[in-house]
Short mmCIF file of C-alpha atoms in Angstrom, two decimals:
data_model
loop_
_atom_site.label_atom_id
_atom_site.label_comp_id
_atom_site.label_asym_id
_atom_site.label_seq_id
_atom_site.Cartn_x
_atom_site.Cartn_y
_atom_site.Cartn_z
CA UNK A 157 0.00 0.00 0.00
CA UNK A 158 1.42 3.75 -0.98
CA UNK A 159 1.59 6.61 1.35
CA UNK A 160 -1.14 7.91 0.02
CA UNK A 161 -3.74 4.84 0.20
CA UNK A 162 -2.46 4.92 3.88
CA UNK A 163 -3.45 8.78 4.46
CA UNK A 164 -6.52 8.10 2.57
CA UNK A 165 -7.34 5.13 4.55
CA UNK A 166 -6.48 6.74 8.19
CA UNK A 167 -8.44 10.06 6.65
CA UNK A 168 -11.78 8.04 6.20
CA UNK A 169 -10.99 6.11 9.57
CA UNK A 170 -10.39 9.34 11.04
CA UNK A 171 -12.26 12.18 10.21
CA UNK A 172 -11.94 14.60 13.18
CA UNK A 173 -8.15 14.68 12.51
CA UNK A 174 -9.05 15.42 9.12
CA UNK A 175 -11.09 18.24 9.43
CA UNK A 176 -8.51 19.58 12.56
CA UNK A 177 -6.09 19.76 10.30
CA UNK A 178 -8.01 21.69 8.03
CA UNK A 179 -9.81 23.98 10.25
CA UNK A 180 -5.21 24.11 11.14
CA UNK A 181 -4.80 25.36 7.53
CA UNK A 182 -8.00 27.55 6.89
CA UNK A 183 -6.40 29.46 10.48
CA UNK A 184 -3.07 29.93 8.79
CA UNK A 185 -4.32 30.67 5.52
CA UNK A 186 -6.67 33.53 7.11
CA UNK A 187 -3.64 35.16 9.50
CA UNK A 188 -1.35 35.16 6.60
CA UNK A 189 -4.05 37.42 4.34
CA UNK A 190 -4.74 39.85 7.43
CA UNK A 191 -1.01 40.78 6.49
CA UNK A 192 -2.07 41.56 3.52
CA UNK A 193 -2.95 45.35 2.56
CA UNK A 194 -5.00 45.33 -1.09
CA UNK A 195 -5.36 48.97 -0.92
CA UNK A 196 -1.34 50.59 -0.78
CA UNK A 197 -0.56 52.57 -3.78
CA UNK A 198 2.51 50.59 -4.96
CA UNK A 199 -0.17 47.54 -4.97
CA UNK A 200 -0.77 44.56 -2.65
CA UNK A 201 1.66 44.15 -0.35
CA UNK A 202 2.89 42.06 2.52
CA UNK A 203 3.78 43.19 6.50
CA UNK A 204 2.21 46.72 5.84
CA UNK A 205 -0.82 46.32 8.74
CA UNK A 206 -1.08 44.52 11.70
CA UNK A 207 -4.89 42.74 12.46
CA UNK A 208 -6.80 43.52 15.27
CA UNK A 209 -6.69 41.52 18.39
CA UNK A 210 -10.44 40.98 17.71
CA UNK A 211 -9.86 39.97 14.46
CA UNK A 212 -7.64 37.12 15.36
CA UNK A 213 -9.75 35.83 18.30
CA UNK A 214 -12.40 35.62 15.43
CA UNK A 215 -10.65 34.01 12.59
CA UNK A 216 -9.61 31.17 15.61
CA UNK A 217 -13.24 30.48 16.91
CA UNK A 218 -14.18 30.08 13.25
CA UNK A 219 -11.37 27.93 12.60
CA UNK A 220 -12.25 26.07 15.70
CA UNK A 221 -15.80 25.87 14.62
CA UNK A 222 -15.04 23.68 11.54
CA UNK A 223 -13.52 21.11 13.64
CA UNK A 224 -17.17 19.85 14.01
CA UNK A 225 -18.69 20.43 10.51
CA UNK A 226 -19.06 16.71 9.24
CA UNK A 227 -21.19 16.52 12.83
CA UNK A 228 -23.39 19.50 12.58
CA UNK A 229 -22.52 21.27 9.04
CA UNK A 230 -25.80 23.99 9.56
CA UNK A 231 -24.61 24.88 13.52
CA UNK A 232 -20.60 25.31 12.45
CA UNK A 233 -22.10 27.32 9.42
CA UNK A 234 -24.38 29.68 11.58
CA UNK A 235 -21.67 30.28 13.71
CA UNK A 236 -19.22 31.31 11.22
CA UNK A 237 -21.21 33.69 9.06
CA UNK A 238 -22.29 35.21 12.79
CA UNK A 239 -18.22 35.39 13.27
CA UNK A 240 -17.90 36.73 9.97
CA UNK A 241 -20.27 39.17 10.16
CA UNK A 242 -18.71 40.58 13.45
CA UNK A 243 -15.29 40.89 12.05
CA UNK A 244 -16.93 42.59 9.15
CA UNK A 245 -18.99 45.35 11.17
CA UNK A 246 -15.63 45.90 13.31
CA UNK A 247 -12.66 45.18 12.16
CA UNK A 248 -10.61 47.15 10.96
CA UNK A 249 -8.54 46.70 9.20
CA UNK A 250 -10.40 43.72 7.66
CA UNK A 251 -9.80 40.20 7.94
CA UNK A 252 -10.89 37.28 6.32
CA UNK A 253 -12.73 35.57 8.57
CA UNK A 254 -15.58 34.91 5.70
CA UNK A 255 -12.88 31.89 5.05
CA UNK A 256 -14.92 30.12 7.40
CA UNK A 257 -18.24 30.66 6.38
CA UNK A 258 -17.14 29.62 2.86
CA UNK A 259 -16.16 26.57 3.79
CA UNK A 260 -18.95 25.84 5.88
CA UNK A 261 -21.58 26.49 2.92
CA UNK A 262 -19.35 24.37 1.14
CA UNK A 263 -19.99 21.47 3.51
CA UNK A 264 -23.64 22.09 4.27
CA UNK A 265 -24.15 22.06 0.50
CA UNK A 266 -22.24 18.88 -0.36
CA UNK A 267 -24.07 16.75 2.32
CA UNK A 268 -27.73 18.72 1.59
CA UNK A 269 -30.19 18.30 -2.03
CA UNK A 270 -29.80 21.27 -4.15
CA UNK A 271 -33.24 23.23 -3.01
CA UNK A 272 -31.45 23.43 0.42
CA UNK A 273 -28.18 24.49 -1.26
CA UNK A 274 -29.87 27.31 -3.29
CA UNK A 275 -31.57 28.58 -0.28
CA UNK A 276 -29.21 28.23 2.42
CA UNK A 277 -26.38 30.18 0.18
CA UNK A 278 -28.72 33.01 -1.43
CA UNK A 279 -29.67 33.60 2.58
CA UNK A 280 -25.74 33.18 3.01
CA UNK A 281 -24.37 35.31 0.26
CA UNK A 282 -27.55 38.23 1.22
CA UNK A 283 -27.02 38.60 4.53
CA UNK A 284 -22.62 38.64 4.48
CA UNK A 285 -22.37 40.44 1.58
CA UNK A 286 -25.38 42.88 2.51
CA UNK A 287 -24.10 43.69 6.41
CA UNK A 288 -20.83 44.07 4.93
CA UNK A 289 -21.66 46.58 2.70
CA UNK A 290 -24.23 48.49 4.82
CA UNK A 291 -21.86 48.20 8.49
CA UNK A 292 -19.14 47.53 7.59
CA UNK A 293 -15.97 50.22 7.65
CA UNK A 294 -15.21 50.24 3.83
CA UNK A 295 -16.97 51.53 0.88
CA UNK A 296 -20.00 49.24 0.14
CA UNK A 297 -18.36 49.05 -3.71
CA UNK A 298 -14.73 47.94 -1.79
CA UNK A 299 -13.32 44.59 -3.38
CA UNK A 300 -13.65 43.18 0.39
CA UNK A 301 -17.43 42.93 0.30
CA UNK A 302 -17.64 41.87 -3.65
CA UNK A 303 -15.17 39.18 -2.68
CA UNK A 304 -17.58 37.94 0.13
CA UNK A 305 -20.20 37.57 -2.83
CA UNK A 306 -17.57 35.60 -4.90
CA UNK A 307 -16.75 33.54 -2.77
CA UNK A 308 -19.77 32.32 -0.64
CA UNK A 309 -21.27 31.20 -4.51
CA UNK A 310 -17.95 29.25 -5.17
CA UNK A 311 -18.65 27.29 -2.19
CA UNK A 312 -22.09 27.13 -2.42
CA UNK A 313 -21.37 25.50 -6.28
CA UNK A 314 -18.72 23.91 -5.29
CA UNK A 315 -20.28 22.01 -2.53
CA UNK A 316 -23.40 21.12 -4.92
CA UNK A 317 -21.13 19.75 -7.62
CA UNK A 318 -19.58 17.75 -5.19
CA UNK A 319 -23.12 16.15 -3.74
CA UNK A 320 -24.20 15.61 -7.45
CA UNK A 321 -20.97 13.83 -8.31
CA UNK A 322 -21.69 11.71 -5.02
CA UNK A 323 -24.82 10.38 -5.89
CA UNK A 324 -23.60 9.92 -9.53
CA UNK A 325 -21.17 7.40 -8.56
CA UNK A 326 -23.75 5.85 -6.30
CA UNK A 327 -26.09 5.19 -8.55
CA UNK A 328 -23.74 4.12 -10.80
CA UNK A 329 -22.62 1.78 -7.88
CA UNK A 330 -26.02 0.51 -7.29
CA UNK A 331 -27.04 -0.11 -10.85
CA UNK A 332 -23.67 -2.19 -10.87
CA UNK A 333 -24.71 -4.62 -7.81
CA UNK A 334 -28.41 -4.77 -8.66
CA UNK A 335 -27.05 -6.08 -12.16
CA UNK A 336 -24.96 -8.47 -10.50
CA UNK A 337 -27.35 -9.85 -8.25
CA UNK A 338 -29.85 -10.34 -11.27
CA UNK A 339 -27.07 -12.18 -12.79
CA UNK A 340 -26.64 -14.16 -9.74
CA UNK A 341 -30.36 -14.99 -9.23
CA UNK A 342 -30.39 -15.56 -13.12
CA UNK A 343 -28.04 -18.16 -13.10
CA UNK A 344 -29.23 -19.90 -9.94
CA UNK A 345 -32.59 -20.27 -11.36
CA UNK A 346 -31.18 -21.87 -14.82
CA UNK A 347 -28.94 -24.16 -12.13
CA UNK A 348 -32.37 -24.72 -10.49
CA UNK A 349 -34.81 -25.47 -13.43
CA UNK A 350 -31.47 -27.66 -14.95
CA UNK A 351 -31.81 -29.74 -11.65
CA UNK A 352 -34.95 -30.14 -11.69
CA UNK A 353 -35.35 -31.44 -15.24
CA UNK A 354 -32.34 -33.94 -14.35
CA UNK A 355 -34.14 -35.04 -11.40
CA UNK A 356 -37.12 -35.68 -13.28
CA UNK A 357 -35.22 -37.90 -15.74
CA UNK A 358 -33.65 -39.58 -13.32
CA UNK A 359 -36.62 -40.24 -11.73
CA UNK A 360 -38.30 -41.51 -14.89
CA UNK A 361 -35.69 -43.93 -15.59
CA UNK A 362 -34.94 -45.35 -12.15
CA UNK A 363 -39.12 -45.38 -11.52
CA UNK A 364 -39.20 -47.30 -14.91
CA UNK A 365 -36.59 -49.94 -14.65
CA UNK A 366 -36.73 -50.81 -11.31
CA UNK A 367 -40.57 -51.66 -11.59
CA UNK A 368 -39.67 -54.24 -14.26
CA UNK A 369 -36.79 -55.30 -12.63
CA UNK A 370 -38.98 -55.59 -9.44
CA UNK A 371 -41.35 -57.50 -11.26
CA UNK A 372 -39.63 -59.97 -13.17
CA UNK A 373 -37.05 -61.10 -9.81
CA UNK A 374 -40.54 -61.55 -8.05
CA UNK A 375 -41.48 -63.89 -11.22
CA UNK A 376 -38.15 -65.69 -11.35
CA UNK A 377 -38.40 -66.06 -7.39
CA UNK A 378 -41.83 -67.59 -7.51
CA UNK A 379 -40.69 -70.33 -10.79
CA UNK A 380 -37.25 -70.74 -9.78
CA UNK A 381 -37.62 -74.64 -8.72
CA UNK A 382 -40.66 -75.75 -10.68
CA UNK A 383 -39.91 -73.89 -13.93
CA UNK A 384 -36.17 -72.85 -14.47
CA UNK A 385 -36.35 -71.99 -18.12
CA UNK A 386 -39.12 -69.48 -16.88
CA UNK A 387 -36.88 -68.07 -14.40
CA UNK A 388 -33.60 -67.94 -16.60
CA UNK A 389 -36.49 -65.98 -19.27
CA UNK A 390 -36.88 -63.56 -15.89
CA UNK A 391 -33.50 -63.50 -15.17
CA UNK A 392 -32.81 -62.16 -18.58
CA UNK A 393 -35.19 -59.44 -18.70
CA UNK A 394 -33.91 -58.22 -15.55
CA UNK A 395 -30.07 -57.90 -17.54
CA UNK A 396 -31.76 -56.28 -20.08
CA UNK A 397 -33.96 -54.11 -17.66
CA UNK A 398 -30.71 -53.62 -15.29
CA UNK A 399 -28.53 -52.79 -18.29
CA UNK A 400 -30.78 -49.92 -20.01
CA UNK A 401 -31.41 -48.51 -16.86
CA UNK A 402 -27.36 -47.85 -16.58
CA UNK A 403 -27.03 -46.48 -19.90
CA UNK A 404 -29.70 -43.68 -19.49
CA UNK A 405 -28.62 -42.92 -16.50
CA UNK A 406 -25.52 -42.36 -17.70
CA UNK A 407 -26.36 -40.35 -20.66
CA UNK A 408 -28.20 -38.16 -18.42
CA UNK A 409 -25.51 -38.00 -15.57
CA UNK A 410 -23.08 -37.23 -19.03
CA UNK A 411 -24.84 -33.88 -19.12
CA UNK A 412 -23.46 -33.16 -16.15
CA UNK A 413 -19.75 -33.98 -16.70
CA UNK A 414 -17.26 -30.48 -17.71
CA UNK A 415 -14.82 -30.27 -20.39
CA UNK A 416 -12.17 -31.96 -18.90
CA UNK A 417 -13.86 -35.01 -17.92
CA UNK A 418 -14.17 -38.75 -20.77
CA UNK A 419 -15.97 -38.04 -23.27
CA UNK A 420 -20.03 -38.71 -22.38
CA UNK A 421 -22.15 -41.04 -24.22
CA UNK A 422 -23.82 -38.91 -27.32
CA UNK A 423 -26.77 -41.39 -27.76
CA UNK A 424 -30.03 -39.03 -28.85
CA UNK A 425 -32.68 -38.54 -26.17
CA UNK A 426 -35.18 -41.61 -26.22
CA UNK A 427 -38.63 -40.27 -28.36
CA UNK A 428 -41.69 -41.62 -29.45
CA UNK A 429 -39.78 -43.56 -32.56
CA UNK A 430 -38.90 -46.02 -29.73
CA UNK A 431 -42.65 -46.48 -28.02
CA UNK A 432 -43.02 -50.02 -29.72
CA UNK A 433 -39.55 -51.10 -27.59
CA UNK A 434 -41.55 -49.14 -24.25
CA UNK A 435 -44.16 -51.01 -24.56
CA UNK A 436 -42.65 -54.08 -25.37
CA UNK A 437 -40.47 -53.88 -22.18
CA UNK A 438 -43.76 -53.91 -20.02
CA UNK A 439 -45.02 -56.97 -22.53
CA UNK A 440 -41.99 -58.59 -21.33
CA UNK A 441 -42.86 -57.90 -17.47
CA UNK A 442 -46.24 -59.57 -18.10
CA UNK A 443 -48.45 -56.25 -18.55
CA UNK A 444 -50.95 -56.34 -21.88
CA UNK A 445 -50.19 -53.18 -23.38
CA UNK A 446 -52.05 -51.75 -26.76
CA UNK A 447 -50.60 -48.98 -29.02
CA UNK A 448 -52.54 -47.10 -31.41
CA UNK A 449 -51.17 -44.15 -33.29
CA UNK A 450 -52.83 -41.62 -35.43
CA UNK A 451 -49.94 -38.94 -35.61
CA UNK A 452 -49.38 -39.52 -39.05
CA UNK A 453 -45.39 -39.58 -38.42
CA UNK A 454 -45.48 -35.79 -37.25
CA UNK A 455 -41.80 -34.25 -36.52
CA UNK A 456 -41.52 -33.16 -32.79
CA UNK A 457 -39.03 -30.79 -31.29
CA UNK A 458 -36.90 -32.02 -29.06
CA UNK A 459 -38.43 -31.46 -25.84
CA UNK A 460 -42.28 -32.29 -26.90
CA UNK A 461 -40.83 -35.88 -28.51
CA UNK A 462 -39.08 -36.28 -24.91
CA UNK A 463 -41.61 -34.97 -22.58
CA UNK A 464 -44.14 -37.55 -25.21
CA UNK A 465 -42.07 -40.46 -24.23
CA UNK A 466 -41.01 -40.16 -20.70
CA UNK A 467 -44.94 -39.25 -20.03
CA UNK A 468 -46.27 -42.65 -21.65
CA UNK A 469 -43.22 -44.21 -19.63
CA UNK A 470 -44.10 -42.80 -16.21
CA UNK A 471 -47.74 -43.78 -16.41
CA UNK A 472 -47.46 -47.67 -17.94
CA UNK A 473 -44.98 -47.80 -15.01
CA UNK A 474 -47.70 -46.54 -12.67
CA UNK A 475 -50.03 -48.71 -14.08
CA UNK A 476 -46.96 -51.77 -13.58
CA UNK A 477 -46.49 -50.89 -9.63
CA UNK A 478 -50.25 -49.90 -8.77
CA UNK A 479 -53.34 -51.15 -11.07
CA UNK A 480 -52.96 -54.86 -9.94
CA UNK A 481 -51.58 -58.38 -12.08
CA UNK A 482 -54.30 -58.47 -14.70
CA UNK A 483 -54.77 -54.77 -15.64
CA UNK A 484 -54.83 -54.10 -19.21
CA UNK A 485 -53.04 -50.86 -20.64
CA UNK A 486 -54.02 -48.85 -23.54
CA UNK A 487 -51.58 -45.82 -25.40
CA UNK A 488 -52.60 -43.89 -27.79
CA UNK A 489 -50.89 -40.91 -29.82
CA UNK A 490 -52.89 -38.72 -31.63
CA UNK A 491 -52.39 -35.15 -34.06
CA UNK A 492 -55.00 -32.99 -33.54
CA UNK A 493 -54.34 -29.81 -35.23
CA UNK A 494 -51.54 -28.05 -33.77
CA UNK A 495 -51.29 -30.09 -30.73
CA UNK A 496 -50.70 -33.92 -29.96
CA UNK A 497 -52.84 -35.76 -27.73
CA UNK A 498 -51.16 -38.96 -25.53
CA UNK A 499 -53.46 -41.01 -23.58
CA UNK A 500 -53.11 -43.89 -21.12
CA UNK A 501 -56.00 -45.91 -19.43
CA UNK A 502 -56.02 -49.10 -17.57
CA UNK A 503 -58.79 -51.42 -16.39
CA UNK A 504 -56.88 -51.77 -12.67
CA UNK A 505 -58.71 -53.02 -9.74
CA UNK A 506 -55.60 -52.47 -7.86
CA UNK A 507 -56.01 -50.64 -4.27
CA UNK A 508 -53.31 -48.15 -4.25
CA UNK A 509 -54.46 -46.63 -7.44
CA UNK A 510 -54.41 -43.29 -6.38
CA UNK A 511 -50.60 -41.58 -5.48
CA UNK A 512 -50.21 -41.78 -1.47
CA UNK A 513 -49.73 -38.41 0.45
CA UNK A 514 -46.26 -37.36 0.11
CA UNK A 515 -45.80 -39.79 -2.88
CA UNK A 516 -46.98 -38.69 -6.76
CA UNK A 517 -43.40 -37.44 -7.69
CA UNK A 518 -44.26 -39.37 -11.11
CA UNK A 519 -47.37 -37.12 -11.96
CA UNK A 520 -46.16 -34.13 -10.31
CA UNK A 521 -43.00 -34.78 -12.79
CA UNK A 522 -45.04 -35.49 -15.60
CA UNK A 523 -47.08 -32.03 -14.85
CA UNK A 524 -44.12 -29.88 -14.48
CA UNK A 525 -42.92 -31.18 -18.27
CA UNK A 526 -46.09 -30.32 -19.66
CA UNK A 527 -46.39 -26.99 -17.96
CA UNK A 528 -42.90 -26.34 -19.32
CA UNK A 529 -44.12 -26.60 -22.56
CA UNK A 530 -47.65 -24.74 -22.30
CA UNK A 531 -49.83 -27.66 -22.46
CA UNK A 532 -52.29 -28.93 -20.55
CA UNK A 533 -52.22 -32.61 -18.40
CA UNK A 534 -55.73 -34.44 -16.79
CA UNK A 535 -54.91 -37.15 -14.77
CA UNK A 536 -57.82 -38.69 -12.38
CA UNK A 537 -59.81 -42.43 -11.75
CA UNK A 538 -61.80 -43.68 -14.61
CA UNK A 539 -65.59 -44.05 -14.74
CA UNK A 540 -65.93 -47.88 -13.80
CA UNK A 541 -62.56 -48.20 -12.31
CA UNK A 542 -58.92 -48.22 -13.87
CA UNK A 543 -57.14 -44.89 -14.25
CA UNK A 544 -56.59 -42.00 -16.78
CA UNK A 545 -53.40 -40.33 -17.98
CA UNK A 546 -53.79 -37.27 -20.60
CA UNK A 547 -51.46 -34.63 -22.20
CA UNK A 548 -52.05 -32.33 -24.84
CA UNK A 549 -48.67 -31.12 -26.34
CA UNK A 550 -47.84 -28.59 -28.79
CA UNK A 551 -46.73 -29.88 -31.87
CA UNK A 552 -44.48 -26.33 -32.01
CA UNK A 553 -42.68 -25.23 -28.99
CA UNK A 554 -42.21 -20.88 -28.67
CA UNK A 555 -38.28 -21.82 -29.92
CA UNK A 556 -38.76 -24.06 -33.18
CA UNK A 557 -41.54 -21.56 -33.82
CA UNK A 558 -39.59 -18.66 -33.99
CA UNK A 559 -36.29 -20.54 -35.57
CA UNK A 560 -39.09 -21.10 -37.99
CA UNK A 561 -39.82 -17.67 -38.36
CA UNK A 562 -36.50 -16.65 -38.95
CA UNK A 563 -35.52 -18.75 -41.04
CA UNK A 564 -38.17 -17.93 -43.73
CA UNK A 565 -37.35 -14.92 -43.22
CA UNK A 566 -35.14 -13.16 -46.66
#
């Protein structure tokens, strides 16, 4: 740190020093001029007069006065335009003990708004420049009392230019932090809403392929000694179950990896070109799925083919863990005008049917993807028992619409 970060550092630790040794200067400054006589013939000149006793006991009780004008600028300022004004009704010859008032306007304006400023120094610069002229010893045209004038406006600008700069630099200040901390939140809600649609993959694909791995161990348990072949079958689905589960999860956990990390799998996000291998997955765990499709091969973005498949996933896995053994599922995946409609009913009898309190994650996931994408999700028991699972999608998401757009665009 330079000497002069350290005197700026012990000035804004220390202020009272500060303005002692000020008020120390402004005294010096003010003695010196009383030397000075502006009105010999051979011109201004130095050790011609002496100042009054008065005069000096003034200019130090104003001096002293600024000691305290960061505490109470509008006191230390009344009491140096009162010691001002006495000096200037009786001294003789004059000093300048309107130093002090200066300064004090200076300080009441730069720590004041500018309505105060403009009155406080007009009432300043009037009554100074006015008793001096009218009481005092000199001429009222003498450059003393002109200078009085001068000078009480310099500080009076000087002070307000000082203020304005102040806030400037504030706002400035503030505008920079408020931007940062809508940066900040900015990112943390991207982190959040990345999270979350991670967790609800995850969720998907462990939800998924543990219920069929749940399922077919409980088959190979129950065949294992009567029916091996059955149970090797069982066995086999849970590899296959076990095995797909792994590499989802790890194309999803890839998402998360950083530059420097092996290379993550690049396998495209599972869409509704793979429903026939969904459903025949829950085939395979002994559930009678149907599949009807009336989308006449329509081209989904991204996110509606994704939020399409993991939807149909979640519920026939619902309808694996909850509708009961001999429940009968039915998909179906329809275009209707600019949206696509998904629907999946079973015939369960099964008690736990409806999500448990503090349970659901599954439909709460599969609302939040809808939401995401403006469309609209009904989920509720069917009339005559079983349950109902349906999404309406838009075929168009806001961002392929408006690549769209730009892109016809000349």
């Amino acid at each position: 740190m330079t000497t002069f970060q350290r005197a700026k550092s012990y000035a804004k630790a220390h202020p009272l020093a500060l303005d002692a040794a000020l008020a120390t200067g402004v005294l010096l400054c003010m003695v010196a001029g009383s030397f000075v006589d502006p009105h010999n013939p051979d011109g201004v000149t130095w050790g011609l007069r002496t100042p009054d006793p008065l005069s000096l006991v003034l200019m130090t009780l104003g001096a002293a006065a600024l000691v305290f004008r960061r505490r109470a600028p509008r006191t230390v300022l009344a009491l140096a335009c009162a010691f001002s004004l006495a000096e200037s009704v009786t001294g003789d010859p004059r000093a300048p003990v309107a130093m002090c008032a200066v300064l004090a306007l200076y300080t009441v304006a730069s720590t004041t708004d500018r309505p105060t400023t403009w009155r406080v120094g007009l009432l300043t610069m009037t009554v100074l420049t006015g008793t001096a002229m009218a009481a005092g010893p000199l001429p009222w045209y003498a450059q003393e009392n002109l200078a009085i004038f001068a000078w009480t406006g310099i500080g009076a600008t000087a002070g307000d230019a000082v203020r304005s700069r102040r806030a400037f630099v504030q706002a400035i200040r503030e505008r920079a932090e408020r931007a940062e901390r809508t940066r900040e939140e900015e990112a943390r809600r991207r982190v959040a809403e990345e999270r979350l649609r991670i967790a609800r993959d995850l969720h998907d694909v462990v939800a998924h392929h543990i219920a069929l791995v749940n399922v077919q161990a409980g088959v190979a348990a129950h065949v294992m000694d009567k029916r091996p072949d059955q149970a090797k079958e069982a066995l086999s689905h849970v590899r296959e179950a076990s095995r797909s589960a792994l590499d989802e999860l790890r194309a999803t956990v890839g998402l998360l990896r950083q530059s420097g990390d092996p290379e993550a799998p690049t396998e495209p996000a599972p869409g509704l070109d793979r429903l026939d291998e969904l459903a025949g997955t829950f085939r395979s765990a002994g559930l009678r799925v149907e599949v009807a499709r009336a989308d006449q091969d329509t081209d989904l973005p991204a996110a509606v083919d994704l939020a399409a498949y993991r939807i149909i996933q979640e519920a026939l896995t619902n309808v694996q863990k909850h509708a009961g053994p001999d429940a009968r599922a039915e998909v179906s995946v329809v275009r209707v005008g600019p949206h696509i409609e998904i629907t999946v009913l079973d015939d369960g009898t099964g008690d736990d049917q409806e999500p448990t309190p503090g349970g659901g994650h599954g439909l709460l996931g599969m609302r939040e993807r809808v939401t995401a994408l403006r469309g609209t999700l009904t989920t509720g028991p069917r009339y005559g028992g079983g349950f109902r699972v349906h999404a309406i999608l838009p075929v168009e998401t806001r961002t392929s619409a408006a690549s769209a757009d730009a892109a016809e665009r000349p």
